PDB file of C-alpha atoms in Angstrom:
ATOM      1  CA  UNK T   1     133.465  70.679 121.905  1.00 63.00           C
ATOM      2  CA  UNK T   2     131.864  73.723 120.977  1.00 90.00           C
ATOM      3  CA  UNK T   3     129.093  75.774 121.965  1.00 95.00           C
ATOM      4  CA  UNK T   4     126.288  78.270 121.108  1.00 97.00           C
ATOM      5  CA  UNK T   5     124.811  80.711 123.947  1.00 98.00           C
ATOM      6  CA  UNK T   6     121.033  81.720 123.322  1.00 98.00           C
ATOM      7  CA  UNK T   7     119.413  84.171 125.033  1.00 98.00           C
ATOM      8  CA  UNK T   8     115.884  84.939 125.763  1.00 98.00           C
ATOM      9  CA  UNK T   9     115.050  88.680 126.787  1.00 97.00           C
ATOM     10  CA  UNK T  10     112.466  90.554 127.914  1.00 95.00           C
ATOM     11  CA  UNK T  11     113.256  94.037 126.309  1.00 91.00           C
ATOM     12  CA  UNK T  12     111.690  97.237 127.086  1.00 86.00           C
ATOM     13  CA  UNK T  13     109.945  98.359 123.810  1.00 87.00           C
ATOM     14  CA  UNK T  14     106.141  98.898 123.186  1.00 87.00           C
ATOM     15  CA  UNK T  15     106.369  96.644 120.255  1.00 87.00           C
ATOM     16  CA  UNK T  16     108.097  93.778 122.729  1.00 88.00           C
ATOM     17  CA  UNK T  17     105.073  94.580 124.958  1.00 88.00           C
ATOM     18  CA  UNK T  18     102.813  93.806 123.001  1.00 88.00           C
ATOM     19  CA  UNK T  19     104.152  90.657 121.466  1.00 88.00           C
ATOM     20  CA  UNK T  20     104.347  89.580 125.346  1.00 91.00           C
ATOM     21  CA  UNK T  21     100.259  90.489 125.522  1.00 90.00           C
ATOM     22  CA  UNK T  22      99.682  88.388 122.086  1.00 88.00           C
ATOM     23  CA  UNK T  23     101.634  85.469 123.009  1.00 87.00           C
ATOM     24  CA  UNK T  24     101.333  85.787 126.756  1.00 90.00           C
ATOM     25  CA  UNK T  25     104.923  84.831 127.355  1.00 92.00           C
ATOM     26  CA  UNK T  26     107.557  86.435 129.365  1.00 94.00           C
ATOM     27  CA  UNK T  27     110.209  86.783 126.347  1.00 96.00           C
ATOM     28  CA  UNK T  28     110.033  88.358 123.408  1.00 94.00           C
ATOM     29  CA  UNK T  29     113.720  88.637 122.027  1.00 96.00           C
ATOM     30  CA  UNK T  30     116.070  86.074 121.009  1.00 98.00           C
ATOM     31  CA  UNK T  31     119.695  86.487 120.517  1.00 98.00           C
ATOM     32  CA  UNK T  32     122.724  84.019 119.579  1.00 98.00           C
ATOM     33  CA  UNK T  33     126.182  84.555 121.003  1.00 97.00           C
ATOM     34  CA  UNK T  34     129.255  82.109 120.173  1.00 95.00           C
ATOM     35  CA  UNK T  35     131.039  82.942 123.560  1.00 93.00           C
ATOM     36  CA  UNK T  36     129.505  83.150 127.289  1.00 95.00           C
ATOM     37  CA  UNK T  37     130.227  86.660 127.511  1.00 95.00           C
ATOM     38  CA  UNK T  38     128.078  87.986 125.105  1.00 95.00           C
ATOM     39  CA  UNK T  39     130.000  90.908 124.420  1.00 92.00           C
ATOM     40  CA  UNK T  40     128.794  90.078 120.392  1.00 92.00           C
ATOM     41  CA  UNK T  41     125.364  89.180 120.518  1.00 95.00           C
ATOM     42  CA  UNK T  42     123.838  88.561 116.837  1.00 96.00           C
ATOM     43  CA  UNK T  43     120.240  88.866 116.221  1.00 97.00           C
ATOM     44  CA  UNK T  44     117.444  90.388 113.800  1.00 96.00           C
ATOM     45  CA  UNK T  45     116.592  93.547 115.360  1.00 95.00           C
ATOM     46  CA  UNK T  46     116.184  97.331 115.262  1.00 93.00           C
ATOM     47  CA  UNK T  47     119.349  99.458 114.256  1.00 92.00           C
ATOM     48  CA  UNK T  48     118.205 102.341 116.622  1.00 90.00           C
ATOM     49  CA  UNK T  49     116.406 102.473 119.858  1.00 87.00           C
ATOM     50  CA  UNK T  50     113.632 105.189 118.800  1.00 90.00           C
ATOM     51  CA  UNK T  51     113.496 103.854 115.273  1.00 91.00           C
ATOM     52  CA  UNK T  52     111.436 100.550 115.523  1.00 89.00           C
ATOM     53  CA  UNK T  53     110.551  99.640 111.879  1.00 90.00           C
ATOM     54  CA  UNK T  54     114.289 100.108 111.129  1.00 92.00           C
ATOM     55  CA  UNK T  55     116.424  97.317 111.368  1.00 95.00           C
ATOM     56  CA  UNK T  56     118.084  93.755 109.553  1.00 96.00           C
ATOM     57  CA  UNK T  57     120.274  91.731 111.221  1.00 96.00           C
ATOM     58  CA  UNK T  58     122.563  93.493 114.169  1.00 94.00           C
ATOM     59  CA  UNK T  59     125.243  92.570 116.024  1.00 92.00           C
ATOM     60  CA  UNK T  60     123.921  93.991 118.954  1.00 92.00           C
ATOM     61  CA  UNK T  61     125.793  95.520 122.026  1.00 87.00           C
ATOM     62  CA  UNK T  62     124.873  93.790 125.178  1.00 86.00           C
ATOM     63  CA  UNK T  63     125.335  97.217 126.700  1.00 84.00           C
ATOM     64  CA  UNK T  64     121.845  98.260 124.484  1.00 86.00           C
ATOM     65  CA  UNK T  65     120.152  95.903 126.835  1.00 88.00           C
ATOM     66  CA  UNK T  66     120.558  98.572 129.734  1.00 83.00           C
ATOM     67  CA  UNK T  67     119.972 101.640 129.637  1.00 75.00           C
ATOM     68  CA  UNK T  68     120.161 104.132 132.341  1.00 70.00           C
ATOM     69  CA  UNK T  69     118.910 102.504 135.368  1.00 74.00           C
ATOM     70  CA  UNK T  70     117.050  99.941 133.594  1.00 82.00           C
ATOM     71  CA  UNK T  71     117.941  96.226 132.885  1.00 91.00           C
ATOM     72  CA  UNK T  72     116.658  93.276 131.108  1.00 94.00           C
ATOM     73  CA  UNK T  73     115.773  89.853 132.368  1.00 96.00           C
ATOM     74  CA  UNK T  74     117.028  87.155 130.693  1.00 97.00           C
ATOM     75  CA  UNK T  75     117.393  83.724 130.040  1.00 98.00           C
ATOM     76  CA  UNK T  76     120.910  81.931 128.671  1.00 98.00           C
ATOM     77  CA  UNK T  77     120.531  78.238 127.459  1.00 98.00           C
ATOM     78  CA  UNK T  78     123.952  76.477 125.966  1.00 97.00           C
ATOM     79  CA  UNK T  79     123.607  74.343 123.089  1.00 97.00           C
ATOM     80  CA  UNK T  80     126.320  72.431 121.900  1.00 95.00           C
ATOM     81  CA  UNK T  81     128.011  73.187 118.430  1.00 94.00           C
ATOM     82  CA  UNK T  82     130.092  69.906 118.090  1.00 89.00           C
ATOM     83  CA  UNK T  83     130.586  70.569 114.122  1.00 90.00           C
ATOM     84  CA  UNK T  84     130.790  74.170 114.609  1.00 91.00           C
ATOM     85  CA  UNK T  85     128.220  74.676 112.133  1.00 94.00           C
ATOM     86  CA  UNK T  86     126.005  76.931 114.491  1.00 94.00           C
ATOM     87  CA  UNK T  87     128.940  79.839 115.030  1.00 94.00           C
ATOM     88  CA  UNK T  88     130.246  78.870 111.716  1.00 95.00           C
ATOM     89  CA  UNK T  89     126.513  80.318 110.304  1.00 94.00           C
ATOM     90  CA  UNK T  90     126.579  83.221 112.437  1.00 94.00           C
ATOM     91  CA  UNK T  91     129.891  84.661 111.048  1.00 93.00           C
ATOM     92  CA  UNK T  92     128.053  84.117 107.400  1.00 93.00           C
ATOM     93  CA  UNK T  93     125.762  86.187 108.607  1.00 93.00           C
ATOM     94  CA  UNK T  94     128.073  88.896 110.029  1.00 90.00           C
ATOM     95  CA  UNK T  95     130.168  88.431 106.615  1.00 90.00           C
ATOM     96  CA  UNK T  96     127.173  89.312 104.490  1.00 84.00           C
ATOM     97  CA  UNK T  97     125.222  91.758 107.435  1.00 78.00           C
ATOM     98  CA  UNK T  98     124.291  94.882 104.742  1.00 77.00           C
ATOM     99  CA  UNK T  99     122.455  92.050 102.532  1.00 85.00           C
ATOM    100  CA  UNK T 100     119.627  91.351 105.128  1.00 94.00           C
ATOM    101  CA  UNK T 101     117.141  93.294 106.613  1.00 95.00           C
ATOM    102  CA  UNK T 102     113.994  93.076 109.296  1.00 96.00           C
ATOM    103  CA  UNK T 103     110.827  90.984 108.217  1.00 96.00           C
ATOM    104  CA  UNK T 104     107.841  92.961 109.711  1.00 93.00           C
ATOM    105  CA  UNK T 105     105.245  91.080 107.968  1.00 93.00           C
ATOM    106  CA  UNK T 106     106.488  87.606 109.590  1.00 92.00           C
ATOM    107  CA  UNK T 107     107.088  89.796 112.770  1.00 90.00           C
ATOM    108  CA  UNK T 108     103.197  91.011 112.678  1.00 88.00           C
ATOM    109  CA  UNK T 109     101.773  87.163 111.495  1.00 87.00           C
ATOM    110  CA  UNK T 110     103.999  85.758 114.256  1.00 83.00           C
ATOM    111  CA  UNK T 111     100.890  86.131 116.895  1.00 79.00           C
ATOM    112  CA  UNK T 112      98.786  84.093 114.713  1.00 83.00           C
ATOM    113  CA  UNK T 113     102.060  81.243 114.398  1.00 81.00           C
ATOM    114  CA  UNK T 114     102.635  82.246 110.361  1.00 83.00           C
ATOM    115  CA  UNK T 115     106.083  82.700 108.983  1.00 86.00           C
ATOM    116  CA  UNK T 116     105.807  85.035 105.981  1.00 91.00           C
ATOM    117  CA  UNK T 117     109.132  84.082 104.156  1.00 92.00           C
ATOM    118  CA  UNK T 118     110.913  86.281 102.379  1.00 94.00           C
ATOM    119  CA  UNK T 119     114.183  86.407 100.995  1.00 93.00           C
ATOM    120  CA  UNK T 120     117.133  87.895 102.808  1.00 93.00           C
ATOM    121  CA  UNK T 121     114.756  88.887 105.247  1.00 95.00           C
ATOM    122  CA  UNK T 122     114.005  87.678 108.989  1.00 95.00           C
ATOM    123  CA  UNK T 123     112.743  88.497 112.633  1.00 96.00           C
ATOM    124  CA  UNK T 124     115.295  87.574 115.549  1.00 96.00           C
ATOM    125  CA  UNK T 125     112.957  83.671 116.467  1.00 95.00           C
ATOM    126  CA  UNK T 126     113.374  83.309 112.779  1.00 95.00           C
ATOM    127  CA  UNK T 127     116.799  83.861 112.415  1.00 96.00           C
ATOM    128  CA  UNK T 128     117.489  81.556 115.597  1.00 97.00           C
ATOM    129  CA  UNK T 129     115.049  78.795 114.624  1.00 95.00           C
ATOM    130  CA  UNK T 130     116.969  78.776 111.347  1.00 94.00           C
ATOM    131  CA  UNK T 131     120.278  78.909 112.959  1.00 95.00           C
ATOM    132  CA  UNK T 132     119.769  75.867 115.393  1.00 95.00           C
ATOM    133  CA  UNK T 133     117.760  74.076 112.556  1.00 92.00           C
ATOM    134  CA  UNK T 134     114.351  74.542 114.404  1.00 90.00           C
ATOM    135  CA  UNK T 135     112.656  75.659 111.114  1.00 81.00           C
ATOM    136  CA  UNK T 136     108.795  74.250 112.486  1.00 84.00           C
ATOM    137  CA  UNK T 137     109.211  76.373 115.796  1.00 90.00           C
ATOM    138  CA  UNK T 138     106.441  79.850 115.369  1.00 88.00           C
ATOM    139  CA  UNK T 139     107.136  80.736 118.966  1.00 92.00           C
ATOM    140  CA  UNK T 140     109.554  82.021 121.328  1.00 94.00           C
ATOM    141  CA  UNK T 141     107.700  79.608 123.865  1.00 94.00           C
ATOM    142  CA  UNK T 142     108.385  76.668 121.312  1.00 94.00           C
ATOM    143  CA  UNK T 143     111.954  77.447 120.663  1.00 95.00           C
ATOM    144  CA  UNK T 144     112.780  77.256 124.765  1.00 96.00           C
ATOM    145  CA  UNK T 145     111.063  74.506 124.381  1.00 94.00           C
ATOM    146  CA  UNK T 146     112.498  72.935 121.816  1.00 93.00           C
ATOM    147  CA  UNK T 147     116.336  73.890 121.867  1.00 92.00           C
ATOM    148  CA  UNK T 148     117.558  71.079 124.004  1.00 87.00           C
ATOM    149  CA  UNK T 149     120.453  73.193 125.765  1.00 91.00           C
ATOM    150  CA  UNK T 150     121.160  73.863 129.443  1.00 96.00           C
ATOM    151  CA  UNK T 151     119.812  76.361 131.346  1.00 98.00           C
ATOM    152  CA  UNK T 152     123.124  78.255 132.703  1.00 98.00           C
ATOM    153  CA  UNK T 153     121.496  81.680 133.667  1.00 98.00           C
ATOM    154  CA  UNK T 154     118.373  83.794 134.566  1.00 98.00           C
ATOM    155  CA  UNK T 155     118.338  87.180 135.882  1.00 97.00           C
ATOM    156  CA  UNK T 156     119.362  90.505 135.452  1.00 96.00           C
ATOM    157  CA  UNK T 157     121.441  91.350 132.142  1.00 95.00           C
ATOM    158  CA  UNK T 158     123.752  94.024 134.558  1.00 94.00           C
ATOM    159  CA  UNK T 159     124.580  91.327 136.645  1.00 95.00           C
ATOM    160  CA  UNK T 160     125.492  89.218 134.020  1.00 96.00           C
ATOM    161  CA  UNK T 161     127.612  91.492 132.423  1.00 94.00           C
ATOM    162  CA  UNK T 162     128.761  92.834 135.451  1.00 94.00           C
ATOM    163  CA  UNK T 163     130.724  88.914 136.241  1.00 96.00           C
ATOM    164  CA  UNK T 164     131.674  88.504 133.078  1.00 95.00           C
ATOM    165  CA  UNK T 165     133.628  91.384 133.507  1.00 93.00           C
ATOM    166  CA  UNK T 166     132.100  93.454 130.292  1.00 92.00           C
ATOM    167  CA  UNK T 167     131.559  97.121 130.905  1.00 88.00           C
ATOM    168  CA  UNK T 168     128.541  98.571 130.228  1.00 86.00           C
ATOM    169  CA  UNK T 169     128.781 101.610 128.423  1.00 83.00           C
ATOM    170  CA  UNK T 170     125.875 103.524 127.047  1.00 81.00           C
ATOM    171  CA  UNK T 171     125.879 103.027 123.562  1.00 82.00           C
ATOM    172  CA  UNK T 172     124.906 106.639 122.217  1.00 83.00           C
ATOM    173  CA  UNK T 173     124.240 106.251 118.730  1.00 85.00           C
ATOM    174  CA  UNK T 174     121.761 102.931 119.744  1.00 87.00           C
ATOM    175  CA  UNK T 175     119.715 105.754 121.871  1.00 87.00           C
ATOM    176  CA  UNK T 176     120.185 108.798 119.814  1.00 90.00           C
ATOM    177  CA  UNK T 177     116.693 110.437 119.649  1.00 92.00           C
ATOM    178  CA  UNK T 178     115.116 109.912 116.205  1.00 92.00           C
ATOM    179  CA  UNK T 179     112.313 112.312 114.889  1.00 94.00           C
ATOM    180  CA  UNK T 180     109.132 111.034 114.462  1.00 93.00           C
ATOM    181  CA  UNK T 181     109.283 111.839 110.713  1.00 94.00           C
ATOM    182  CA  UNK T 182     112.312 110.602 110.274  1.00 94.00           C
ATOM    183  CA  UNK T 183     111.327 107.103 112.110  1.00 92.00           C
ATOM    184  CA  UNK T 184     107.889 107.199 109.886  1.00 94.00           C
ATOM    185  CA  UNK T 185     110.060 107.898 106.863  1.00 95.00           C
ATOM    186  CA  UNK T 186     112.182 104.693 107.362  1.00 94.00           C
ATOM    187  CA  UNK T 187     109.268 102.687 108.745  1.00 92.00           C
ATOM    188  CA  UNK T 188     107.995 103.225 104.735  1.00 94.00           C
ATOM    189  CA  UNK T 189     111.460 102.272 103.054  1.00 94.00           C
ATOM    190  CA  UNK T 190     111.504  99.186 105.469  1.00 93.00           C
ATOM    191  CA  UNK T 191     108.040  98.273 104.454  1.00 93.00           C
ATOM    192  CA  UNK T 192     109.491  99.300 100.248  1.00 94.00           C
ATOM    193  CA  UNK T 193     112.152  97.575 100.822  1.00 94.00           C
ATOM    194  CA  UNK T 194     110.404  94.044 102.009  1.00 93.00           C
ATOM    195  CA  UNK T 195     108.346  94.227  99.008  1.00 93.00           C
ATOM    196  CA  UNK T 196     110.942  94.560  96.992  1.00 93.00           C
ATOM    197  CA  UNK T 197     112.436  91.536  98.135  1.00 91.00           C
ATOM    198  CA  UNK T 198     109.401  89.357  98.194  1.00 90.00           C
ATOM    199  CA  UNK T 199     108.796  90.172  94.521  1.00 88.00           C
ATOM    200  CA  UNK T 200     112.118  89.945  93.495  1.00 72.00           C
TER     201      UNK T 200
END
């Protein structure tokens, strides 16, 4: 039978901060993975570290979870995929990856439990709501909630990867300083770009 690995994270961004002070929960990042390793973890998320308003959906680098001497705490739940149709969405999504991008006006409404839909656009809880067919969930509270998996890990991210046997490498182009201008500069084509798709 197969199986979906979701993961709840606590990352280490201002903008994670503060949707943890808005919603008052201890997770603010949701990723899927279709093996227990999570060497491929796919989400909606920033492409770069120190560029915040840039980003679509990633297949994100466990590694990105710790840099330096920091880690993440996280949560892994396993949900079973009988049909396949779970993993069998994700690789659609990895198929068609240049075609979506972030959805900062659901990410900003989130706090007040609005989805602002708009096409080929989503945050990382929509994305995984939509995967796992959860489509009424506005939370990352109600999605743990409401997945029906098992619990199979909580802790530290290093230690995780660390018995799984992944290496964690620094992944340098995820942390590459950005300048400011350059990260207000894409913060406006992101912000272009979902208009463009909500009026399309």
């Amino acid at each position: 039978m197969g199986e979906i690995y979701v993961v709840f994270s606590r990352t280490h961004t201002r903008i994670g901060g503060m949707i943890r002070f808005f919603t008052r929960y201890q997770f603010n990042h949701v990723a899927l993975s279709a093996d227990s390793s999570l060497r491929r973890l796919c989400s909606f998320a920033r492409y770069r570290a120190h560029s915040p308003f840039r980003g679509g959906f990633a297949i994100e680098a466990p590694c990105s979870y710790c840099d330096g001497c920091r880690d993440t705490y996280i949560r892994i739940y396993r949900v079973p995929d009988p049909q396949g149709e779970y993993c069998a969405a994700l690789e659609r999504y990895a198929r068609e990856c240049g075609h979506y991008i972030y959805n900062l006006f659901s990410a900003a409404f989130s706090i007040f439990r609005l989805r602002v839909r708009i096409p080929e656009s989503s945050t990382c809880l929509d994305f995984a709501a939509d995967i796992l067919r959860k489509e009424g969930v506005y939370s990352i509270r109600a999605l743990e909630r409401e997945i029906g998996g098992t619990l199979v890990y909580e802790g530290s991210m290093r230690d995780y990867l660390t018995a799984q046997g992944v290496p964690i490498e620094r992944d340098e182009r995820f942390f590459e300083p950005v300048p400011r201008p350059t990260a207000i500069a894409e913060a406006c084509v992101a912000v272009m770009m979902l208009i463009d798709h909500a009026i399309l």
